[in-house]
Amino acid sequence: CDSLNILENSKTILVEKFTGHKCSNCPEATRKLKELQQLYGNNIIPVAIHPGSLIEFTGTDSNYPYNFTTSPSDIIANDMGAIYLPLGTINRIPGGNSNRCFTKENWGSEIHKLLYDSEGNPLARSFNIEINTSFNETNKELTIETDIESLDDVIENYKFALIIIEDSIIAPQIDGTEYIENYEHNHIYRCAINGTYGESINLESNVTLTTTHTMIFNTDYNSNWTVDWNNISNCYVVAYIYNDESLIIEESRKKQIINE
């Protein structure tokens, strides 16, 4: 289907899809999310999280050797209410089927309500986020500079979080009754850069706040990253701002680490 006419200054929605490589219904949720991406384009940023607490769907064995779980993503999955799969948060708004988690049938309607008003007009975003990355190939060090600008009067307390996601991981997946050995896993949550839930930020209206963060791609951040790990070209930085009291995400941005 054709993309809707989303304006440049409209919001971007973070969709955390809780999934598992042993979850037979999860690929269908992935296909649903692809449909929504075709509809809403870059106004959706998906993140795929494999909850470690649901070991029957995310555990490893000889048929499913790749470990997609991480400590920060496990915490988020538990806090958001991912008690079964597949589920997903939509900017972490409350009112889902389980805490802040919605089933795939409700993702589209919840996204639409966050992007458009009752008359079908695009809702303007409250923040601008710009990400610039610099990567040192020798020591695998990534430097992230982020410019954050509030477009409204700031009266609430906000937090700012940075994570890494990865596309094109080839590993087994069950899809319905079919075992797919070379399934392509995308948007995989890899690590938190500035803590599971980020850090508090001080914002002033129409004033740009610049933050700088660094990380080295090694096993301190993710056990699957080794000295010969070379998939950095498939990785992205995702930045998001959320209200510290409501936990609702206000704006997100995604940037490829190595620009082609």
Backbone as CSV, one residue per row, in Angstrom:
resi,resn,N_x,N_y,N_z,CA_x,CA_y,CA_z,C_x,C_y,C_z
1,CYS,0.835,-1.191,0.000,0.000,0.000,0.000,0.873,1.244,0.000
2,ASP,0.302,2.339,-0.432,1.048,3.585,-0.514,1.213,4.202,0.860
3,SER,2.336,4.874,1.052,2.579,5.548,2.319,1.628,6.720,2.485
4,LEU,1.198,6.968,3.706,0.401,8.134,3.989,1.272,9.375,3.895
5,ASN,0.624,10.503,3.703,1.357,11.754,3.533,1.746,12.311,4.899
6,ILE,2.834,11.785,5.447,3.315,12.247,6.741,4.207,13.464,6.538
7,LEU,3.951,14.514,7.266,4.742,15.726,7.129,6.097,15.569,7.798
8,GLU,7.053,16.390,7.347,8.411,16.332,7.859,8.483,16.575,9.363
9,ASN,7.626,17.450,9.877,7.716,17.823,11.289,6.801,16.999,12.181
10,SER,6.280,15.876,11.661,5.403,15.047,12.481,6.218,14.076,13.331
11,LYS,5.543,13.404,14.213,6.199,12.555,15.204,6.792,11.298,14.582
12,THR,7.700,10.689,15.334,8.226,9.367,15.000,7.901,8.439,16.163
13,ILE,7.379,7.267,15.841,6.865,6.339,16.851,7.836,5.172,17.019
14,LEU,8.208,4.883,18.270,9.043,3.726,18.579,8.134,2.530,18.872
15,VAL,8.352,1.452,18.134,7.585,0.220,18.335,8.544,-0.855,18.823
16,GLU,8.390,-1.265,20.078,9.196,-2.349,20.624,8.425,-3.653,20.443
17,LYS,8.933,-4.487,19.540,8.283,-5.766,19.259,8.969,-6.851,20.089
18,PHE,8.218,-7.471,20.979,8.747,-8.543,21.810,8.525,-9.858,21.076
19,THR,9.611,-10.571,20.845,9.582,-11.694,19.921,10.535,-12.776,20.383
20,GLY,10.563,-13.900,19.684,11.460,-14.990,20.033,11.700,-15.901,18.848
21,HIS,12.889,-16.478,18.776,13.188,-17.338,17.625,12.468,-18.679,17.690
22,LYS,11.934,-19.031,18.865,11.134,-20.249,18.983,9.633,-19.953,19.036
23,CYS,9.266,-18.714,18.745,7.857,-18.298,18.769,7.280,-18.452,17.369
24,SER,6.413,-19.435,17.181,5.914,-19.740,15.840,5.018,-18.645,15.275
25,ASN,4.380,-17.844,16.140,3.499,-16.774,15.678,4.226,-15.446,15.479
26,CYS,5.473,-15.363,15.898,6.180,-14.077,15.858,6.503,-13.586,14.444
27,PRO,6.860,-14.455,13.503,7.092,-13.947,12.143,5.862,-13.281,11.532
28,GLU,4.676,-13.729,11.922,3.469,-13.065,11.429,3.374,-11.645,11.969
29,ALA,3.789,-11.452,13.213,3.828,-10.102,13.780,4.872,-9.242,13.061
30,THR,5.983,-9.853,12.672,6.994,-9.133,11.903,6.434,-8.688,10.561
31,ARG,5.668,-9.548,9.917,5.060,-9.169,8.630,4.046,-8.044,8.813
32,LYS,3.319,-8.072,9.927,2.378,-6.988,10.212,3.123,-5.667,10.385
33,LEU,4.246,-5.710,11.076,5.029,-4.500,11.288,5.584,-3.970,9.967
34,LYS,5.967,-4.862,9.059,6.436,-4.431,7.741,5.322,-3.717,6.976
35,GLU,4.106,-4.214,7.091,2.965,-3.542,6.461,2.809,-2.125,7.002
36,LEU,2.938,-1.985,8.316,2.794,-0.666,8.924,3.943,0.251,8.518
37,GLN,5.133,-0.311,8.336,6.250,0.498,7.859,6.008,0.986,6.432
38,GLN,5.410,0.159,5.613,5.070,0.574,4.255,4.043,1.703,4.284
39,LEU,3.159,1.663,5.257,2.102,2.659,5.368,2.611,3.971,5.954
40,TYR,3.395,3.875,7.016,3.815,5.067,7.747,5.274,5.456,7.521
41,GLY,5.999,4.657,6.761,7.361,5.005,6.377,8.289,5.210,7.563
42,ASN,9.089,6.265,7.477,10.099,6.534,8.501,9.519,7.074,9.795
43,ASN,8.199,7.202,9.871,7.575,7.639,11.117,7.414,6.487,12.112
44,ILE,7.923,5.313,11.741,7.980,4.175,12.664,9.422,3.714,12.777
45,ILE,9.875,3.509,14.011,11.184,2.894,14.255,10.948,1.605,15.037
46,PRO,11.138,0.436,14.413,10.952,-0.823,15.131,12.209,-1.251,15.874
47,VAL,11.997,-1.873,17.027,13.070,-2.488,17.800,12.586,-3.867,18.223
48,ALA,13.360,-4.899,17.909,12.974,-6.272,18.239,13.689,-6.725,19.499
49,ILE,12.907,-7.117,20.491,13.439,-7.513,21.796,13.048,-8.967,22.088
50,HIS,14.038,-9.778,22.455,13.815,-11.177,22.806,13.878,-11.295,24.329
51,PRO,12.740,-11.442,25.012,12.735,-11.460,26.484,13.375,-12.728,27.044
52,GLY,14.406,-12.543,27.861,15.075,-13.693,28.448,14.218,-14.464,29.423
53,SER,13.188,-13.805,29.987,12.322,-14.484,30.955,11.425,-15.518,30.287
54,LEU,11.181,-15.373,28.991,10.351,-16.333,28.253,11.262,-17.324,27.539
55,ILE,11.978,-18.102,28.341,13.032,-18.959,27.813,12.495,-20.012,26.847
56,GLU,11.215,-20.365,26.987,10.648,-21.345,26.068,10.588,-20.815,24.635
57,PHE,10.633,-19.491,24.490,10.616,-18.865,23.164,11.964,-18.271,22.768
58,THR,12.812,-17.966,23.733,14.045,-17.244,23.430,15.314,-17.979,23.854
59,GLY,15.177,-19.143,24.475,16.347,-19.887,24.919,17.136,-20.462,23.755
60,THR,18.359,-20.865,24.031,19.224,-21.416,22.988,19.384,-22.921,23.158
61,ASP,19.623,-23.600,22.037,19.950,-25.019,22.023,20.616,-25.315,20.679
62,SER,20.786,-26.569,20.345,21.498,-26.918,19.113,20.771,-26.457,17.861
63,ASN,19.442,-26.369,17.917,18.666,-25.901,16.762,18.547,-24.385,16.713
64,TYR,18.693,-23.748,17.867,18.578,-22.286,17.966,19.783,-21.762,18.762
65,PRO,20.956,-21.737,18.142,22.183,-21.442,18.897,22.420,-19.961,19.180
66,TYR,21.720,-19.069,18.496,22.037,-17.641,18.634,21.287,-17.041,19.822
67,ASN,22.021,-16.372,20.691,21.405,-15.750,21.868,21.077,-14.287,21.564
68,PHE,19.806,-13.973,21.415,19.368,-12.616,21.109,19.072,-11.787,22.359
69,THR,19.069,-12.424,23.521,18.667,-11.716,24.738,19.799,-10.836,25.251
70,THR,19.441,-9.754,25.943,20.411,-8.906,26.623,19.807,-8.481,27.956
71,SER,20.645,-8.131,28.896,20.144,-7.732,30.217,19.231,-6.509,30.155
72,PRO,19.614,-5.419,29.454,18.716,-4.254,29.398,17.381,-4.562,28.719
73,SER,17.428,-5.327,27.624,16.171,-5.620,26.937,15.285,-6.535,27.768
74,ASP,15.893,-7.417,28.578,15.099,-8.256,29.483,14.357,-7.397,30.503
75,ILE,15.033,-6.376,31.028,14.407,-5.490,32.006,13.230,-4.756,31.377
76,ILE,13.430,-4.234,30.183,12.359,-3.507,29.487,11.174,-4.425,29.221
77,ALA,11.442,-5.631,28.752,10.362,-6.573,28.453,9.540,-6.872,29.704
78,ASN,10.214,-7.100,30.820,9.504,-7.388,32.066,8.704,-6.176,32.537
79,ASP,9.305,-4.994,32.470,8.635,-3.790,32.956,7.439,-3.406,32.088
80,MET,7.526,-3.667,30.801,6.448,-3.281,29.886,5.309,-4.297,29.841
81,GLY,5.516,-5.490,30.393,4.442,-6.466,30.456,4.461,-7.514,29.366
82,ALA,5.635,-7.841,28.853,5.732,-8.862,27.805,5.670,-10.250,28.440
83,ILE,4.463,-10.657,28.816,4.286,-11.930,29.515,4.005,-13.078,28.554
84,TYR,3.754,-12.770,27.284,3.641,-13.785,26.227,4.046,-13.121,24.922
85,LEU,4.170,-13.904,23.867,4.639,-13.396,22.581,3.670,-13.789,21.466
86,PRO,3.597,-12.957,20.408,4.245,-11.656,20.253,3.399,-10.529,20.848
87,LEU,4.072,-9.494,21.318,3.441,-8.279,21.809,4.314,-7.100,21.399
88,GLY,3.781,-5.885,21.544,4.587,-4.724,21.215,4.118,-3.477,21.936
89,THR,5.069,-2.625,22.293,4.718,-1.313,22.834,4.660,-0.307,21.694
90,ILE,3.827,0.711,21.872,3.715,1.811,20.917,4.052,3.092,21.683
91,ASN,5.294,3.535,21.584,5.777,4.679,22.375,5.586,4.470,23.880
92,ARG,5.401,3.208,24.268,5.208,2.833,25.678,3.984,3.505,26.306
93,ILE,2.960,3.739,25.494,1.718,4.275,26.045,1.039,3.179,26.865
94,PRO,0.295,3.555,27.922,-0.408,2.546,28.733,-1.694,2.101,28.043
95,GLY,-2.326,1.101,28.620,-3.628,0.669,28.137,-3.605,-0.510,27.206
96,GLY,-2.511,-1.238,27.188,-2.410,-2.372,26.292,-3.071,-3.627,26.830
97,ASN,-2.856,-4.735,26.130,-3.403,-6.020,26.554,-2.710,-6.520,27.812
98,SER,-1.455,-6.143,27.985,-0.682,-6.508,29.163,0.210,-5.330,29.509
99,ASN,-0.190,-4.556,30.517,0.523,-3.358,30.913,0.591,-2.392,29.735
100,ARG,1.778,-2.218,29.127,1.933,-1.304,27.994,2.117,-2.044,26.675
101,CYS,1.834,-3.316,26.667,2.006,-4.138,25.467,0.676,-4.383,24.767
102,PHE,0.697,-4.233,23.445,-0.478,-4.461,22.606,-0.219,-5.646,21.669
103,THR,-1.300,-6.344,21.301,-1.185,-7.380,20.277,-1.075,-6.714,18.913
104,LYS,-0.581,-7.455,17.937,-0.306,-6.888,16.614,-1.557,-6.325,15.946
105,GLU,-2.731,-6.848,16.297,-3.969,-6.351,15.694,-4.254,-4.896,16.071
106,ASN,-3.682,-4.438,17.182,-3.942,-3.077,17.664,-2.814,-2.100,17.356
107,TRP,-1.712,-2.581,16.811,-0.577,-1.690,16.575,-0.943,-0.541,15.640
108,GLY,-1.605,-0.862,14.547,-1.914,0.153,13.543,-2.793,1.268,14.075
109,SER,-3.839,0.921,14.813,-4.756,1.945,15.323,-4.079,2.821,16.370
110,GLU,-3.213,2.232,17.200,-2.519,3.020,18.222,-1.483,3.946,17.585
111,ILE,-0.798,3.480,16.563,0.150,4.323,15.844,-0.574,5.490,15.190
112,HIS,-1.700,5.202,14.566,-2.462,6.251,13.879,-2.906,7.345,14.849
113,LYS,-3.333,6.942,16.045,-3.796,7.925,17.033,-2.662,8.819,17.523
114,LEU,-1.431,8.307,17.487,-0.293,9.115,17.912,0.217,10.030,16.804
115,LEU,-0.094,9.689,15.556,0.395,10.481,14.428,-0.614,11.508,13.920
116,TYR,-1.914,11.255,14.155,-2.950,12.116,13.582,-3.958,12.539,14.645
117,ASP,-4.525,13.730,14.473,-5.607,14.148,15.353,-6.926,13.578,14.844
118,SER,-8.023,13.920,15.509,-9.328,13.334,15.177,-9.823,13.730,13.803
119,GLU,-9.249,14.799,13.233,-9.645,15.246,11.898,-8.684,14.779,10.813
120,GLY,-7.731,13.955,11.199,-6.811,13.395,10.217,-5.608,14.252,9.905
121,ASN,-5.358,15.279,10.718,-4.207,16.145,10.495,-2.990,15.592,11.241
122,PRO,-1.826,15.587,10.602,-0.619,15.090,11.294,-0.310,15.915,12.529
123,LEU,0.047,15.237,13.609,0.416,15.906,14.853,1.901,16.250,14.818
124,ALA,2.213,17.487,15.153,3.600,17.940,15.139,4.370,17.338,16.298
125,ARG,5.643,17.065,16.083,6.465,16.543,17.160,6.868,17.658,18.111
126,SER,7.226,17.265,19.319,7.597,18.224,20.362,9.098,18.430,20.464
127,PHE,9.882,17.534,19.844,11.343,17.612,19.936,11.969,17.342,18.580
128,ASN,13.080,17.961,18.345,13.971,17.590,17.255,15.150,16.824,17.838
129,ILE,15.500,15.722,17.199,16.678,14.954,17.594,17.536,14.753,16.349
130,GLU,18.779,15.151,16.430,19.734,14.910,15.350,20.907,14.110,15.894
131,ILE,21.283,13.069,15.162,22.355,12.166,15.592,23.504,12.236,14.591
132,ASN,24.708,12.394,15.103,25.914,12.305,14.288,26.828,11.245,14.893
133,THR,27.364,10.379,14.047,28.198,9.284,14.531,29.590,9.349,13.913
134,SER,30.568,8.877,14.686,31.937,8.729,14.213,32.465,7.406,14.739
135,PHE,33.001,6.581,13.844,33.424,5.241,14.243,34.894,5.037,13.928
136,ASN,35.658,4.644,14.937,37.079,4.344,14.784,37.224,2.856,14.481
137,GLU,37.592,2.533,13.258,37.674,1.135,12.835,38.746,0.362,13.603
138,THR,39.796,1.051,14.036,40.918,0.362,14.674,40.545,-0.211,16.031
139,ASN,39.956,0.623,16.878,39.618,0.138,18.225,38.131,-0.085,18.432
140,LYS,37.348,-0.016,17.329,35.897,-0.263,17.375,35.178,0.703,18.300
141,GLU,35.673,1.932,18.390,35.060,2.927,19.270,34.081,3.806,18.492
142,LEU,32.888,3.908,19.035,31.832,4.724,18.434,31.617,5.975,19.277
143,THR,31.600,7.127,18.620,31.263,8.386,19.277,29.949,8.887,18.701
144,ILE,29.028,9.211,19.596,27.691,9.665,19.194,27.472,11.068,19.739
145,GLU,27.239,11.995,18.859,26.882,13.353,19.268,25.427,13.582,18.904
146,THR,24.640,13.977,19.875,23.202,14.140,19.677,22.781,15.556,20.033
147,ASP,22.064,16.198,19.125,21.488,17.519,19.367,19.996,17.361,19.631
148,ILE,19.544,17.872,20.769,18.139,17.763,21.174,17.569,19.161,21.325
149,GLU,16.483,19.414,20.647,15.840,20.722,20.722,14.376,20.551,21.099
150,SER,13.935,21.255,22.137,12.532,21.252,22.523,11.782,22.294,21.709
151,LEU,10.681,21.881,21.097,9.899,22.790,20.265,8.709,23.365,21.018
152,ASP,8.469,22.904,22.234,7.367,23.385,23.068,7.930,23.891,24.397
153,ASP,7.057,24.516,25.184,7.456,24.892,26.532,7.675,23.633,27.354
154,VAL,8.823,23.523,27.979,9.180,22.326,28.735,8.777,22.511,30.197
155,ILE,7.860,21.662,30.640,7.448,21.738,32.038,7.620,20.394,32.753
156,GLU,7.751,19.320,32.000,7.921,18.002,32.600,9.398,17.634,32.680
157,ASN,9.657,16.547,33.397,10.996,15.990,33.464,11.146,14.916,32.390
158,TYR,12.245,14.988,31.653,12.435,14.058,30.548,13.729,13.278,30.719
159,LYS,13.744,12.110,30.098,14.950,11.298,30.019,15.274,11.020,28.559
160,PHE,16.551,10.743,28.343,17.067,10.549,26.995,17.835,9.235,26.968
161,ALA,17.478,8.357,26.038,18.097,7.035,25.973,18.692,6.784,24.599
162,LEU,19.818,6.083,24.595,20.498,5.684,23.364,20.701,4.176,23.380
163,ILE,20.347,3.521,22.280,20.548,2.081,22.153,21.142,1.774,20.783
164,ILE,21.643,0.558,20.633,22.123,0.056,19.353,21.203,-1.068,18.899
165,ILE,20.801,-1.038,17.638,20.055,-2.152,17.050,20.812,-2.639,15.816
166,GLU,20.551,-3.879,15.438,21.258,-4.480,14.310,20.284,-5.156,13.357
167,ASP,20.529,-4.994,12.057,19.773,-5.668,11.006,20.557,-6.855,10.459
168,SER,19.828,-7.704,9.731,20.424,-8.745,8.884,21.245,-9.767,9.652
169,ILE,20.754,-10.178,10.824,21.363,-11.310,11.526,20.712,-12.583,10.985
170,ILE,21.513,-13.480,10.450,20.994,-14.723,9.882,21.102,-15.824,10.927
171,ALA,19.949,-16.323,11.357,19.902,-17.342,12.402,18.552,-18.043,12.324
172,PRO,18.416,-19.228,12.902,17.164,-19.983,12.791,15.969,-19.277,13.418
173,GLN,14.783,-19.607,12.887,13.506,-19.089,13.379,12.419,-20.074,13.009
174,ILE,11.484,-20.311,13.926,10.295,-21.091,13.593,9.234,-20.139,13.069
175,ASP,8.628,-20.481,11.952,7.581,-19.662,11.327,6.385,-20.558,11.059
176,GLY,5.381,-20.469,11.959,4.273,-21.416,11.865,4.785,-22.806,12.208
177,THR,4.711,-23.718,11.240,5.241,-25.068,11.445,6.577,-25.269,10.741
178,GLU,7.081,-24.206,10.099,8.301,-24.324,9.303,9.521,-23.847,10.092
179,TYR,10.547,-24.675,10.113,11.826,-24.297,10.708,12.688,-23.689,9.611
180,ILE,13.032,-22.415,9.786,13.824,-21.701,8.774,15.224,-21.491,9.339
181,GLU,16.193,-22.170,8.743,17.555,-22.118,9.283,18.214,-20.772,9.020
182,ASN,17.956,-20.186,7.857,18.621,-18.936,7.469,17.631,-17.776,7.443
183,TYR,16.954,-17.579,8.547,15.976,-16.493,8.676,16.723,-15.181,8.920
184,GLU,16.222,-14.105,8.326,16.848,-12.792,8.535,16.149,-12.053,9.669
185,HIS,16.883,-11.793,10.740,16.376,-11.081,11.903,16.811,-9.617,11.812
186,ASN,15.856,-8.709,11.935,16.150,-7.285,11.824,15.722,-6.513,13.070
187,HIS,16.273,-5.324,13.228,15.940,-4.383,14.317,16.268,-4.959,15.692
188,ILE,17.262,-5.820,15.772,17.538,-6.526,17.025,18.171,-5.597,18.049
189,TYR,17.588,-5.558,19.239,18.135,-4.789,20.351,19.478,-5.402,20.746
190,ARG,20.552,-4.558,20.673,21.887,-5.054,20.954,22.436,-4.598,22.297
191,CYS,22.266,-3.317,22.626,22.766,-2.847,23.910,22.226,-1.456,24.203
192,ALA,22.272,-1.095,25.479,21.984,0.271,25.910,23.307,1.005,26.044
193,ILE,23.357,2.234,25.560,24.591,3.009,25.616,24.678,3.815,26.894
194,ASN,23.581,4.422,27.316,23.616,5.265,28.521,22.636,4.762,29.590
195,GLY,22.595,3.457,29.747,21.739,2.845,30.762,20.443,2.324,30.177
196,THR,19.858,1.344,30.840,18.632,0.719,30.333,17.550,1.737,30.028
197,TYR,17.365,2.721,30.921,16.344,3.732,30.725,16.939,5.128,30.538
198,GLY,18.200,5.178,30.115,18.772,6.463,29.753,19.140,7.333,30.938
199,GLU,19.158,8.641,30.689,19.611,9.610,31.686,18.696,10.832,31.673
200,SER,18.628,11.505,32.806,17.844,12.735,32.893,18.532,13.839,32.098
201,ILE,17.721,14.681,31.456,18.262,15.797,30.691,17.552,17.087,31.096
202,ASN,18.272,18.186,31.021,17.717,19.503,31.307,17.468,20.232,29.995
203,LEU,16.213,20.463,29.695,15.830,21.080,28.426,15.217,22.446,28.655
204,GLU,15.511,23.359,27.736,14.875,24.665,27.702,14.248,24.851,26.330
205,SER,13.130,25.554,26.302,12.427,25.749,25.045,13.313,26.490,24.045
206,ASN,13.337,25.941,22.813,14.069,26.546,21.700,15.571,26.677,21.959
207,VAL,16.097,25.851,22.858,17.536,25.793,23.111,18.009,24.382,22.800
208,THR,19.087,24.254,22.036,19.599,22.946,21.647,20.559,22.407,22.700
209,LEU,20.274,21.192,23.169,21.156,20.496,24.111,21.986,19.486,23.327
210,THR,23.301,19.546,23.469,24.190,18.617,22.773,24.780,17.639,23.775
211,THR,24.666,16.349,23.473,25.242,15.309,24.328,26.246,14.505,23.512
212,THR,27.262,13.992,24.189,28.263,13.143,23.538,28.447,11.868,24.351
213,HIS,28.384,10.737,23.663,28.562,9.439,24.308,29.521,8.601,23.477
214,THR,30.269,7.750,24.141,31.162,6.829,23.438,30.944,5.417,23.953
215,MET,31.202,4.465,23.086,31.185,3.058,23.482,32.135,2.299,22.572
216,ILE,32.659,1.202,23.069,33.518,0.328,22.286,32.788,-0.987,22.062
217,PHE,32.765,-1.425,20.823,32.062,-2.659,20.494,32.874,-3.856,20.989
218,ASN,32.497,-4.361,22.150,33.171,-5.508,22.738,32.192,-6.254,23.630
219,THR,32.654,-7.277,24.293,31.763,-8.125,25.076,31.268,-7.460,26.348
220,ASP,31.815,-6.302,26.707,31.265,-5.578,27.845,29.840,-5.109,27.557
221,TYR,29.535,-4.894,26.292,28.213,-4.417,25.896,27.307,-5.557,25.445
222,ASN,27.874,-6.566,24.816,27.042,-7.672,24.351,27.910,-8.903,24.165
223,SER,27.468,-10.030,24.710,28.290,-11.240,24.698,28.513,-11.779,23.286
224,ASN,27.674,-11.379,22.320,27.842,-11.847,20.950,28.872,-11.046,20.172
225,TRP,29.347,-9.959,20.744,30.351,-9.152,20.058,31.739,-9.627,20.457
226,THR,32.544,-9.974,19.477,33.893,-10.464,19.718,34.886,-9.574,18.973
227,VAL,36.170,-9.858,19.141,37.194,-9.012,18.527,37.113,-9.043,17.006
228,ASP,36.577,-10.114,16.445,36.480,-10.191,14.991,35.064,-9.893,14.485
229,TRP,34.245,-9.338,15.364,32.864,-8.992,14.983,32.902,-7.891,13.937
230,ASN,32.249,-8.075,12.793,32.433,-7.151,11.679,31.127,-6.733,11.020
231,ASN,30.043,-6.747,11.778,28.746,-6.388,11.215,28.337,-4.957,11.551
232,ILE,29.312,-4.104,11.810,28.998,-2.749,12.235,28.192,-1.992,11.185
233,SER,28.364,-2.355,9.911,27.631,-1.656,8.848,26.133,-1.929,8.900
234,ASN,25.729,-2.961,9.653,24.310,-3.283,9.795,23.697,-2.689,11.052
235,CYS,24.467,-1.868,11.772,24.010,-1.367,13.066,23.583,0.095,13.006
236,TYR,22.649,0.427,13.889,22.070,1.765,13.958,22.045,2.236,15.408
237,VAL,22.145,3.544,15.563,21.868,4.176,16.851,20.400,4.591,16.851
238,VAL,19.703,4.275,17.924,18.334,4.765,18.122,18.337,5.636,19.373
239,ALA,17.846,6.856,19.226,17.732,7.793,20.344,16.264,8.078,20.593
240,TYR,15.882,8.152,21.869,14.500,8.529,22.159,14.417,9.323,23.463
241,ILE,13.404,10.190,23.511,13.118,11.029,24.677,11.780,10.599,25.248
242,TYR,11.713,10.473,26.572,10.436,10.108,27.178,10.200,10.873,28.465
243,ASN,8.928,10.990,28.808,8.510,11.662,30.020,8.825,10.773,31.220
244,ASP,9.551,11.305,32.177,10.026,10.498,33.299,8.895,10.050,34.218
245,GLU,7.768,10.740,34.189,6.643,10.372,35.051,5.685,9.419,34.340
246,SER,5.288,9.750,33.115,4.331,8.903,32.387,5.014,7.731,31.688
247,LEU,6.313,7.835,31.467,7.135,6.864,30.729,6.845,6.845,29.232
248,ILE,5.956,7.711,28.767,5.590,7.739,27.351,6.710,8.388,26.539
249,ILE,7.078,7.737,25.452,8.109,8.244,24.564,7.533,9.365,23.703
250,GLU,8.227,10.488,23.672,7.753,11.662,22.939,8.322,11.742,21.528
251,GLU,9.552,11.322,21.341,10.167,11.412,20.018,11.340,10.452,19.939
252,SER,11.595,9.954,18.724,12.669,8.996,18.481,13.395,9.368,17.193
253,ARG,14.605,8.868,17.073,15.368,9.052,15.851,16.306,7.878,15.680
254,LYS,16.600,7.535,14.418,17.450,6.400,14.076,18.516,6.848,13.090
255,LYS,19.739,6.377,13.303,20.847,6.777,12.432,21.788,5.606,12.240
256,GLN,22.108,5.299,11.000,23.067,4.240,10.712,24.450,4.657,11.205
257,ILE,25.170,3.725,11.846,26.454,4.063,12.432,27.472,4.428,11.357
258,ILE,27.550,3.598,10.325,28.452,3.873,9.211,27.609,4.262,8.015
259,ASN,27.719,5.488,7.592,26.907,5.980,6.475,27.470,5.477,5.152
260,GLU,26.602,4.894,4.374,27.038,4.365,3.071,27.234,5.514,2.085
